[in-house]
């Protein structure tokens, strides 16, 4: 259903920089909606390296990607941002005088005075296996995520991959699917050992199949998959399949950003370093997605950029209010906003 | 010292390297179409290469992290490696390799 949401500020991307922008905007009294194509906050830190240590966050000698995300969420809690996950921003229309209209894949519409692009390396998209003709089955027989379990009831499923997504969905869909084949390139799995044990038990009980190999061909017509040809060490074989679920992780794609009428340099958005405004007034770009002379793609650079951007954004949303510079340590006004007064 | 690199368009390049260089850095600097999204942290598999069979034995054996990550590489084979996990030595002078295909 079409739904229009009005807001002062819309942030595209819930990576560390988008999250900290919520904080800096919140201190100035601006509430934000945040959209991310992922199903969770944290961007690269959450998707690519939740368990890996980061050593260059000021005052944190070491912190993991997940811990940093959790701490940022705790820090921005007083500002109660509204998150919209599993959704991708497609279009930005309008201008700074009339406001911007933002549209998403999920058919949501936002009216906002200011747009903050914190899109990092681009939107995270599933890695699509280079099997000839696979696009023809996209969304009808080939799925990269399970949004609706019922879609898979009584179907013959081919699940490919060796990580947690592949194993979790095998276990989750096995009770309702007509049949499941798990295909992986080797005997060993990087998924949680417990899931692997449960999967092997189902195979032993004859309740699903596990095959070592790769998909070489898909057969079917009109978007309806009928069979897949699998290449194994020993042979090439054909199995009947209604639904294919490939799980090879995610990769970052620039996506629709190149259609937003912004001056780009390579895959990055050009900004000025005074306010991090793009070539389109009222549209700001912060974090990994922007570029300027001397840019370093570091989390701490994005944090700095957030603070300067917020002051410029406030001047647009509330042109008649004077923005006073204040410290969080001493300002009674900021204490109230932070809920510590 | 040099490497013989076949890119995704099947063009063969000779690329100079210094001992101790990380293979991914050498390939990226030479613009061989290596994405290396995670910049060498072994979490993205977008620095995937195929090493010619006769050179495989001259590389440090693959460790568990790299083997796990190869699951997310595009069409891995027996001779697949992640170039960010390979430190070059003079022994690798003349090594032949092919850049792995990119994900759609
Ligand atoms: C393995 C690894 C280790 C790293 N180590 C360090 C380190 O030690 N120190 C350091 O400072 N940095 C490090 N980095 C870099 C750091 O993670 C990035 O600088 C940081 O994540 C950038 O934050 P960001 O919020 O700008 O973008 P991201 O974290 O990339 O988040 C952007 C978000 O925007 C979303 N998005 C993009 N386009 C759209 C759209 N159209 N619609 C909806 N959502 C969209 C994406 O899905 C993504 O979730 C590391 C990176 C990696 C991969
Ligand atoms: S650069 Fe990411 S795994 Fe090698």
Coordinates of C-alpha atoms and ligand atoms in Angstrom, one line a residue:
Chain A
X1 CA 0.0 0.0 0.0
X2 CA 1.2 3.5 -0.8
X3 CA 2.1 5.4 2.4
X4 CA 3.5 8.9 2.6
X5 CA 5.7 9.7 5.6
X6 CA 6.6 13.3 6.4
X7 CA 9.9 14.0 8.1
X8 CA 12.5 16.8 8.5
X9 CA 15.4 14.5 7.7
X10 CA 15.7 11.3 5.8
X11 CA 18.9 9.2 6.1
X12 CA 19.8 6.7 3.4
X13 CA 21.9 4.0 5.0
X14 CA 22.0 2.7 8.5
X15 CA 25.8 2.1 8.6
X16 CA 27.9 3.5 11.4
X17 CA 27.9 6.9 9.8
X18 CA 24.1 7.0 9.2
X19 CA 23.6 6.0 12.8
X20 CA 25.9 8.7 14.2
X21 CA 24.2 11.3 11.9
X22 CA 21.0 10.5 13.8
X23 CA 22.8 11.6 17.0
X24 CA 24.2 14.8 15.6
X25 CA 20.9 15.7 14.1
X26 CA 19.1 14.8 17.3
X27 CA 21.2 17.2 19.3
X28 CA 19.9 19.9 17.1
X29 CA 16.3 18.8 17.6
X30 CA 15.9 17.0 14.2
X31 CA 14.2 13.7 14.0
X32 CA 15.2 11.2 11.3
X33 CA 13.8 8.3 9.4
X34 CA 16.6 5.9 8.3
X35 CA 16.2 3.4 5.4
X36 CA 18.5 0.5 4.7
X37 CA 18.3 -2.4 2.3
X38 CA 19.8 -4.7 4.9
X39 CA 17.6 -6.3 7.6
X40 CA 19.7 -4.8 10.4
X41 CA 21.7 -1.7 11.3
X42 CA 25.5 -1.4 11.1
X43 CA 26.3 -1.4 7.4
X44 CA 29.7 -3.0 6.6
X45 CA 30.5 -3.4 10.3
X46 CA 27.4 -5.6 10.8
X47 CA 27.4 -7.4 7.4
X48 CA 31.0 -7.9 6.6
X49 CA 32.9 -8.0 9.9
X50 CA 30.7 -8.2 13.0
X51 CA 33.3 -10.2 15.0
X52 CA 36.4 -8.5 13.7
X53 CA 38.2 -5.9 15.8
X54 CA 38.5 -2.2 14.9
X55 CA 41.4 -0.4 16.6
X56 CA 40.9 3.2 15.4
X57 CA 37.7 4.4 17.0
X58 CA 38.7 7.2 19.3
X59 CA 38.7 6.2 23.0
X60 CA 37.9 2.5 22.1
X61 CA 41.3 0.7 22.0
X62 CA 39.5 -2.2 20.5
X63 CA 35.9 -2.7 19.6
X64 CA 34.2 -5.3 17.2
X65 CA 32.0 -4.3 14.3
X66 CA 29.0 -5.6 16.3
X67 CA 29.9 -3.8 19.5
X68 CA 30.3 -0.5 17.7
X69 CA 26.9 -0.9 16.1
X70 CA 25.3 -1.8 19.4
X71 CA 27.0 1.2 21.2
X72 CA 25.8 3.6 18.4
X73 CA 22.3 2.3 18.8
X74 CA 22.5 2.9 22.5
X75 CA 23.8 6.4 22.0
X76 CA 21.1 7.4 19.5
X77 CA 18.2 5.8 21.5
X78 CA 17.1 9.2 23.0
X79 CA 16.4 10.5 19.5
X80 CA 14.1 7.6 18.7
X81 CA 14.8 7.3 15.0
X82 CA 12.4 5.3 12.8
X83 CA 14.1 2.5 10.9
X84 CA 12.9 1.1 7.6
X85 CA 14.9 -2.1 6.9
X86 CA 14.8 -4.4 3.9
X87 CA 14.0 -1.5 1.7
X88 CA 16.0 0.4 -1.0
X89 CA 15.7 4.0 -1.9
X90 CA 15.1 4.3 -5.7
X91 CA 14.4 7.9 -6.4
X92 CA 15.0 11.5 -5.1
X93 CA 12.8 14.1 -6.7
X94 CA 12.2 17.7 -5.8
X95 CA 14.5 20.4 -4.5
X96 CA 15.5 22.3 -1.3
X97 CA 12.8 24.9 -1.7
X98 CA 9.8 22.6 -2.2
X99 CA 11.1 19.6 -0.3
X100 CA 12.2 16.2 -1.6
X101 CA 10.1 13.2 -2.5
X102 CA 11.8 9.9 -1.8
X103 CA 10.5 6.7 -3.2
X104 CA 11.5 3.1 -2.3
X105 CA 11.4 -0.4 -3.6
X106 CA 8.7 -1.2 -1.0
X107 CA 6.5 1.5 -2.5
X108 CA 6.9 3.9 0.4
X109 CA 7.0 7.6 -0.2
X110 CA 8.7 10.1 2.1
X111 CA 8.4 13.9 2.0
X112 CA 11.5 15.4 3.6
X113 CA 13.2 18.8 3.8
X114 CA 16.7 17.4 3.8
X115 CA 18.2 14.2 2.4
X116 CA 21.3 12.6 4.0
X117 CA 23.1 10.0 1.8
X118 CA 25.1 7.7 4.1
X119 CA 25.2 4.9 1.6
X120 CA 28.7 3.7 2.2
X121 CA 30.0 1.4 -0.6
X122 CA 26.5 1.2 -2.0
X123 CA 23.6 -1.0 -1.2
X124 CA 24.2 -4.5 -0.1
X125 CA 22.9 -6.9 -2.7
X126 CA 23.0 -10.7 -2.9
X127 CA 25.7 -12.2 -5.0
X128 CA 24.0 -13.7 -8.0
X129 CA 25.6 -16.9 -9.5
X130 CA 26.6 -16.5 -13.1
X131 CA 24.3 -19.3 -14.3
X132 CA 23.1 -18.7 -17.8
X133 CA 19.5 -17.5 -18.0
X134 CA 19.1 -17.3 -14.2
X135 CA 17.6 -13.8 -14.4
X136 CA 14.5 -15.2 -16.2
X137 CA 13.6 -17.0 -12.9
X138 CA 14.3 -14.1 -10.6
X139 CA 11.5 -13.5 -8.1
X140 CA 9.4 -16.4 -9.5
X141 CA 11.6 -19.4 -8.9
X142 CA 14.9 -18.0 -7.8
X143 CA 15.0 -16.2 -4.4
X144 CA 17.9 -14.7 -2.6
X145 CA 16.0 -14.3 0.7
X146 CA 13.0 -15.8 2.3
X147 CA 10.4 -13.1 2.9
X148 CA 7.4 -15.4 2.9
X149 CA 7.9 -19.0 4.0
X150 CA 4.6 -20.1 2.4
X151 CA 6.1 -19.5 -1.0
X152 CA 8.1 -22.6 -0.4
X153 CA 5.4 -24.9 1.0
X154 CA 5.1 -28.3 -0.9
X155 CA 7.9 -27.2 -3.3
X156 CA 11.1 -29.0 -4.3
X157 CA 13.8 -26.7 -3.1
X158 CA 17.5 -26.5 -4.2
X159 CA 19.4 -24.5 -1.5
X160 CA 23.0 -23.6 -2.4
X161 CA 25.8 -22.5 -0.1
X162 CA 27.7 -23.5 3.1
X163 CA 27.1 -20.6 5.5
X164 CA 24.5 -19.9 8.2
X165 CA 21.8 -18.6 5.8
X166 CA 21.9 -21.8 3.6
X167 CA 21.9 -24.1 6.7
X168 CA 19.3 -22.2 8.7
X169 CA 16.9 -22.1 5.7
X170 CA 17.4 -25.8 5.1
X171 CA 16.4 -26.6 8.7
X172 CA 13.6 -24.0 8.7
X173 CA 11.9 -25.0 5.4
X174 CA 12.5 -28.7 5.6
X175 CA 9.2 -29.4 7.5
X176 CA 7.1 -27.6 4.9
X177 CA 8.9 -28.2 1.7
X178 CA 8.1 -31.2 -0.6
X179 CA 11.8 -31.9 -0.8
X180 CA 15.1 -30.2 -0.1
X181 CA 18.5 -30.6 -1.7
X182 CA 21.4 -28.8 -0.2
X183 CA 24.2 -28.2 -2.7
X184 CA 27.7 -27.0 -1.5
X185 CA 31.1 -27.0 -3.1
X186 CA 32.7 -29.1 -0.4
X187 CA 32.1 -31.5 2.5
X188 CA 33.0 -28.9 5.2
X189 CA 30.8 -26.0 6.2
X190 CA 31.5 -22.6 7.8
X191 CA 28.0 -22.5 9.2
X192 CA 27.4 -23.1 12.9
X193 CA 28.4 -26.7 13.8
X194 CA 25.1 -27.3 15.5
X195 CA 23.1 -26.5 12.3
X196 CA 25.5 -28.7 10.3
X197 CA 24.9 -31.6 12.7
X198 CA 21.1 -31.2 12.4
X199 CA 21.3 -31.0 8.6
X200 CA 23.4 -34.2 8.5
X201 CA 20.9 -35.9 10.8
X202 CA 18.1 -35.1 8.4
X203 CA 20.1 -36.5 5.5
X204 CA 20.7 -39.7 7.5
X205 CA 17.0 -40.0 8.1
X206 CA 16.4 -39.7 4.4
X207 CA 14.5 -36.4 4.9
X208 CA 16.7 -34.3 2.7
X209 CA 19.7 -34.6 0.3
X210 CA 23.1 -33.1 0.5
X211 CA 25.2 -33.1 -2.6
X212 CA 28.8 -31.7 -3.1
X213 CA 28.9 -29.8 -6.4
X214 CA 27.8 -26.7 -8.2
X215 CA 24.8 -25.7 -10.4
X216 CA 25.7 -25.7 -14.1
X217 CA 22.3 -25.2 -15.8
X218 CA 18.7 -24.3 -15.0
X219 CA 15.8 -25.7 -17.0
X220 CA 12.3 -24.4 -17.2
X221 CA 10.1 -21.8 -19.0
X222 CA 8.1 -18.7 -18.4
X223 CA 9.9 -18.0 -15.2
X224 CA 9.0 -21.4 -13.9
X225 CA 11.9 -23.5 -12.9
X226 CA 11.6 -27.3 -13.5
X227 CA 15.0 -28.8 -13.1
X228 CA 18.7 -28.0 -12.4
X229 CA 21.8 -29.7 -13.8
X230 CA 24.4 -30.2 -11.1
X231 CA 28.0 -30.8 -11.6
X232 CA 29.6 -33.0 -9.0
X233 CA 33.1 -34.6 -8.7
X234 CA 31.8 -37.8 -10.3
X235 CA 29.0 -36.9 -12.7
X236 CA 26.6 -34.4 -14.1
X237 CA 23.1 -35.0 -13.0
X238 CA 19.7 -33.4 -13.4
X239 CA 17.3 -33.0 -10.5
X240 CA 13.7 -31.7 -10.4
X241 CA 13.5 -28.3 -8.8
X242 CA 10.7 -25.7 -8.3
X243 CA 12.6 -23.1 -6.3
X244 CA 16.3 -22.2 -6.2
X245 CA 17.8 -20.4 -3.2
X246 CA 21.4 -19.3 -3.7
X247 CA 23.2 -18.0 -0.5
X248 CA 26.7 -16.7 -1.5
X249 CA 26.7 -13.6 0.8
X250 CA 26.3 -10.0 -0.2
X251 CA 28.3 -7.5 -2.2
X252 CA 28.0 -3.7 -2.4
X253 CA 26.4 -2.2 -5.6
X254 CA 26.2 1.5 -6.2
X255 CA 22.6 0.9 -7.3
X256 CA 20.3 3.8 -8.1
X257 CA 22.6 6.5 -6.7
X258 CA 24.0 7.3 -10.2
X259 CA 20.4 8.3 -11.2
X260 CA 20.1 11.0 -8.5
X261 CA 21.5 13.9 -10.5
X262 CA 24.5 14.3 -8.3
X263 CA 28.0 15.1 -9.4
X264 CA 30.0 11.8 -9.0
X265 CA 33.7 11.0 -9.1
X266 CA 34.0 7.3 -9.9
X267 CA 31.6 5.6 -7.6
X268 CA 31.6 8.4 -5.0
X269 CA 29.5 11.5 -4.5
X270 CA 31.4 14.8 -4.7
X271 CA 30.9 17.1 -1.7
X272 CA 32.3 20.3 -0.2
X273 CA 34.1 19.9 3.1
X274 CA 32.3 22.8 4.8
X275 CA 28.9 21.1 5.1
X276 CA 29.2 17.9 3.1
X277 CA 26.5 19.1 0.7
X278 CA 26.4 17.5 -2.7
X279 CA 26.0 19.3 -6.0
X280 CA 22.2 19.3 -5.2
X281 CA 21.4 21.8 -2.4
X282 CA 19.6 20.1 0.5
X283 CA 21.1 16.7 -0.3
X284 CA 24.2 15.8 1.8
X285 CA 26.5 12.8 1.5
X286 CA 28.6 11.6 4.4
X287 CA 30.8 8.5 5.1
X288 CA 32.3 6.1 2.6
X289 CA 30.0 7.3 -0.2
X290 CA 31.4 10.8 -0.5
X291 CA 34.7 12.1 -1.9
X292 CA 36.7 15.3 -1.5
X293 CA 40.3 16.2 -1.6
X294 CA 42.1 14.2 1.1
X295 CA 39.1 11.9 1.8
X296 CA 39.9 8.8 4.0
X297 CA 37.3 6.1 4.1
X298 CA 37.4 5.8 7.9
X299 CA 34.5 5.5 10.3
X300 CA 35.9 8.5 12.3
X301 CA 35.9 10.7 9.1
X302 CA 32.2 9.9 8.7
X303 CA 31.5 10.9 12.3
X304 CA 33.2 14.3 11.8
X305 CA 31.3 14.8 8.6
X306 CA 28.0 14.0 10.4
X307 CA 28.5 16.9 12.9
X308 CA 29.2 19.5 10.2
X309 CA 26.4 18.3 8.0
X310 CA 23.9 18.4 10.9
X311 CA 24.4 22.1 11.5
X312 CA 23.9 22.9 7.8
X313 CA 20.8 20.7 7.7
X314 CA 19.3 22.5 10.6
X315 CA 19.8 25.8 8.8
X316 CA 17.7 24.4 6.0
X317 CA 14.9 22.9 8.1
X318 CA 14.6 25.8 10.5
X319 CA 15.9 28.8 8.6
X320 CA 14.7 31.3 11.2
X321 CA 16.3 29.7 14.2
X322 CA 19.9 30.6 15.1
X323 CA 21.9 27.4 15.6
X324 CA 24.0 27.8 18.8
X325 CA 27.1 25.8 19.3
X326 CA 26.9 23.9 22.6
X327 CA 28.8 21.2 24.4
X328 CA 26.9 18.0 25.5
X329 CA 28.8 18.3 28.8
X330 CA 27.4 21.6 29.9
X331 CA 24.3 22.4 27.9
X332 CA 21.0 22.0 29.9
X333 CA 19.1 22.0 26.7
X334 CA 21.2 19.1 25.3
X335 CA 20.8 17.2 28.5
X336 CA 17.1 17.4 28.1
X337 CA 17.3 16.1 24.6
X338 CA 19.6 13.3 25.7
X339 CA 17.2 12.4 28.6
X340 CA 19.8 13.0 31.3
X341 CA 18.5 16.3 32.7
Chain B
X1 CA 60.2 -9.9 -10.7
X2 CA 56.9 -10.4 -12.5
X3 CA 53.6 -12.2 -12.7
X4 CA 51.8 -13.4 -15.8
X5 CA 48.2 -12.4 -15.3
X6 CA 45.2 -13.3 -17.5
X7 CA 42.3 -10.8 -17.0
X8 CA 38.6 -11.5 -17.3
X9 CA 38.8 -10.5 -21.0
X10 CA 41.5 -13.2 -21.5
X11 CA 44.2 -10.5 -22.1
X12 CA 47.6 -11.5 -20.7
X13 CA 49.6 -9.0 -18.8
X14 CA 53.1 -9.0 -17.3
X15 CA 53.0 -7.3 -13.9
X16 CA 56.0 -6.3 -11.8
X17 CA 56.1 -7.0 -8.1
X18 CA 58.5 -6.7 -5.1
X19 CA 59.1 -9.5 -2.6
X20 CA 56.7 -9.2 0.4
X21 CA 54.0 -7.5 -1.7
X22 CA 50.5 -8.8 -1.1
X23 CA 49.3 -10.2 -4.3
X24 CA 45.9 -8.5 -4.1
X25 CA 47.6 -5.1 -3.8
X26 CA 49.7 -5.8 -6.8
X27 CA 46.7 -6.8 -8.9
X28 CA 44.6 -3.9 -7.7
X29 CA 47.4 -1.3 -8.4
X30 CA 47.7 -2.8 -11.9
X31 CA 44.0 -2.4 -12.4
X32 CA 43.3 -6.0 -13.1
X33 CA 39.7 -5.7 -12.2
X34 CA 40.0 -6.9 -8.6
X35 CA 37.2 -5.5 -6.4
X36 CA 38.7 -6.5 -3.0
X37 CA 35.7 -5.1 -1.3
X38 CA 37.0 -5.8 2.2
X39 CA 40.5 -4.6 1.5
X40 CA 42.2 -7.8 2.5
X41 CA 40.3 -8.8 5.7
X42 CA 39.3 -12.1 4.2
X43 CA 35.6 -11.5 4.5
X44 CA 34.4 -10.8 0.9
X45 CA 36.0 -13.2 -1.6
X46 CA 36.0 -10.5 -4.3
X47 CA 39.8 -10.8 -4.8
X48 CA 39.4 -14.4 -6.1
X49 CA 42.0 -15.7 -8.6
X50 CA 42.9 -19.1 -10.2
X51 CA 46.5 -20.0 -9.9
X52 CA 48.0 -22.2 -12.6
X53 CA 48.4 -25.7 -11.3
X54 CA 52.2 -25.9 -11.5
X55 CA 52.5 -22.8 -9.3
X56 CA 50.0 -23.9 -6.6
X57 CA 52.6 -25.8 -4.7
X58 CA 54.8 -22.7 -4.3
X59 CA 52.2 -20.9 -2.3
X60 CA 51.6 -21.2 1.4
X61 CA 48.9 -23.7 2.0
X62 CA 45.4 -22.4 2.3
X63 CA 44.1 -21.9 5.9
X64 CA 40.6 -22.5 7.2
X65 CA 39.5 -18.8 7.0
X66 CA 40.5 -18.6 3.4
X67 CA 38.9 -22.0 2.5
X68 CA 35.7 -20.9 4.3
X69 CA 35.6 -17.6 2.4
X70 CA 36.1 -19.3 -0.9
X71 CA 32.6 -20.6 -0.4
X72 CA 31.5 -17.1 -1.3
X73 CA 33.7 -16.7 -4.3
X74 CA 32.3 -16.8 -7.8
X75 CA 32.7 -20.3 -9.4
X76 CA 35.5 -21.6 -7.2
X77 CA 37.7 -24.4 -8.5
X78 CA 40.5 -26.6 -7.2
X79 CA 43.1 -23.9 -8.0
X80 CA 41.1 -21.0 -6.5
X81 CA 42.8 -18.7 -4.0
X82 CA 42.0 -15.3 -2.4
X83 CA 44.8 -13.0 -3.6
X84 CA 44.6 -10.9 -0.4
X85 CA 45.9 -13.9 1.5
X86 CA 49.0 -14.4 -0.6
X87 CA 52.3 -12.7 0.2
X88 CA 54.7 -12.8 -2.7
X89 CA 58.3 -14.0 -2.5
X90 CA 61.1 -14.2 -5.1
X91 CA 59.9 -17.8 -5.6
X92 CA 56.8 -16.5 -7.3
X93 CA 58.7 -14.8 -10.1
X94 CA 57.0 -15.8 -13.3
X95 CA 53.8 -17.2 -11.6
X96 CA 50.8 -17.5 -13.9
X97 CA 47.3 -16.7 -12.6
X98 CA 43.9 -15.8 -13.9
X99 CA 41.5 -13.2 -12.4
X100 CA 38.3 -14.9 -11.1
X101 CA 34.9 -13.9 -12.6
X102 CA 32.9 -11.1 -11.0
X103 CA 29.5 -11.6 -9.4
X104 CA 26.5 -10.2 -11.3
Ligands
LIG1 C1 36.6 -5.9 6.8 C2 36.6 -4.4 7.0 C3 37.3 -3.8 8.0 C4 37.3 -2.4 8.2 N1 38.0 -1.9 9.3 C5 38.0 -0.6 9.5 C6 38.7 0.0 10.6 O1 39.5 -0.7 11.3 N2 38.6 1.3 10.9 C7 37.8 2.1 10.1 O2 37.6 3.3 10.4 N3 37.1 1.6 9.1 C8 37.1 0.3 8.8 N4 36.4 -0.2 7.7 C9 35.7 0.7 6.9 C10 34.3 1.0 7.6 O3 33.6 -0.1 7.8 C11 33.6 2.0 6.7 O4 34.3 3.2 6.6 C12 32.2 2.3 7.3 O5 31.4 1.1 7.4 C13 31.5 3.3 6.4 O6 30.3 3.6 7.1 P1 29.1 4.2 6.2 O7 27.9 4.3 7.2 O8 29.5 5.3 5.5 O9 28.7 3.0 5.1 P2 28.4 1.5 5.2 O10 28.9 0.9 6.5 O11 28.8 0.9 3.9 O12 26.8 1.5 5.3 C14 26.0 2.0 4.2 C15 24.6 1.3 4.3 O13 23.8 2.0 3.3 C16 22.9 1.1 2.7 N5 22.5 1.6 1.4 C17 23.3 2.0 0.4 N6 22.5 2.4 -0.6 C18 21.2 2.3 -0.3 C19 19.9 2.6 -0.9 N7 19.9 3.1 -2.1 N8 18.8 2.3 -0.2 C20 18.9 1.7 1.1 N9 20.1 1.4 1.7 C21 21.2 1.7 1.0 C22 23.8 -0.2 2.6 O14 23.0 -1.3 2.5 C23 24.6 -0.1 3.9 O15 24.0 -0.9 4.9 C24 36.5 -1.6 7.4 C25 35.7 -2.2 6.4 C26 35.8 -3.5 6.2 C27 34.9 -4.1 5.1
LIG2 S1 39.9 -8.6 -0.3 FE1 38.1 -9.4 0.7 S2 38.6 -11.5 0.9 FE2 40.3 -10.7 -0.1

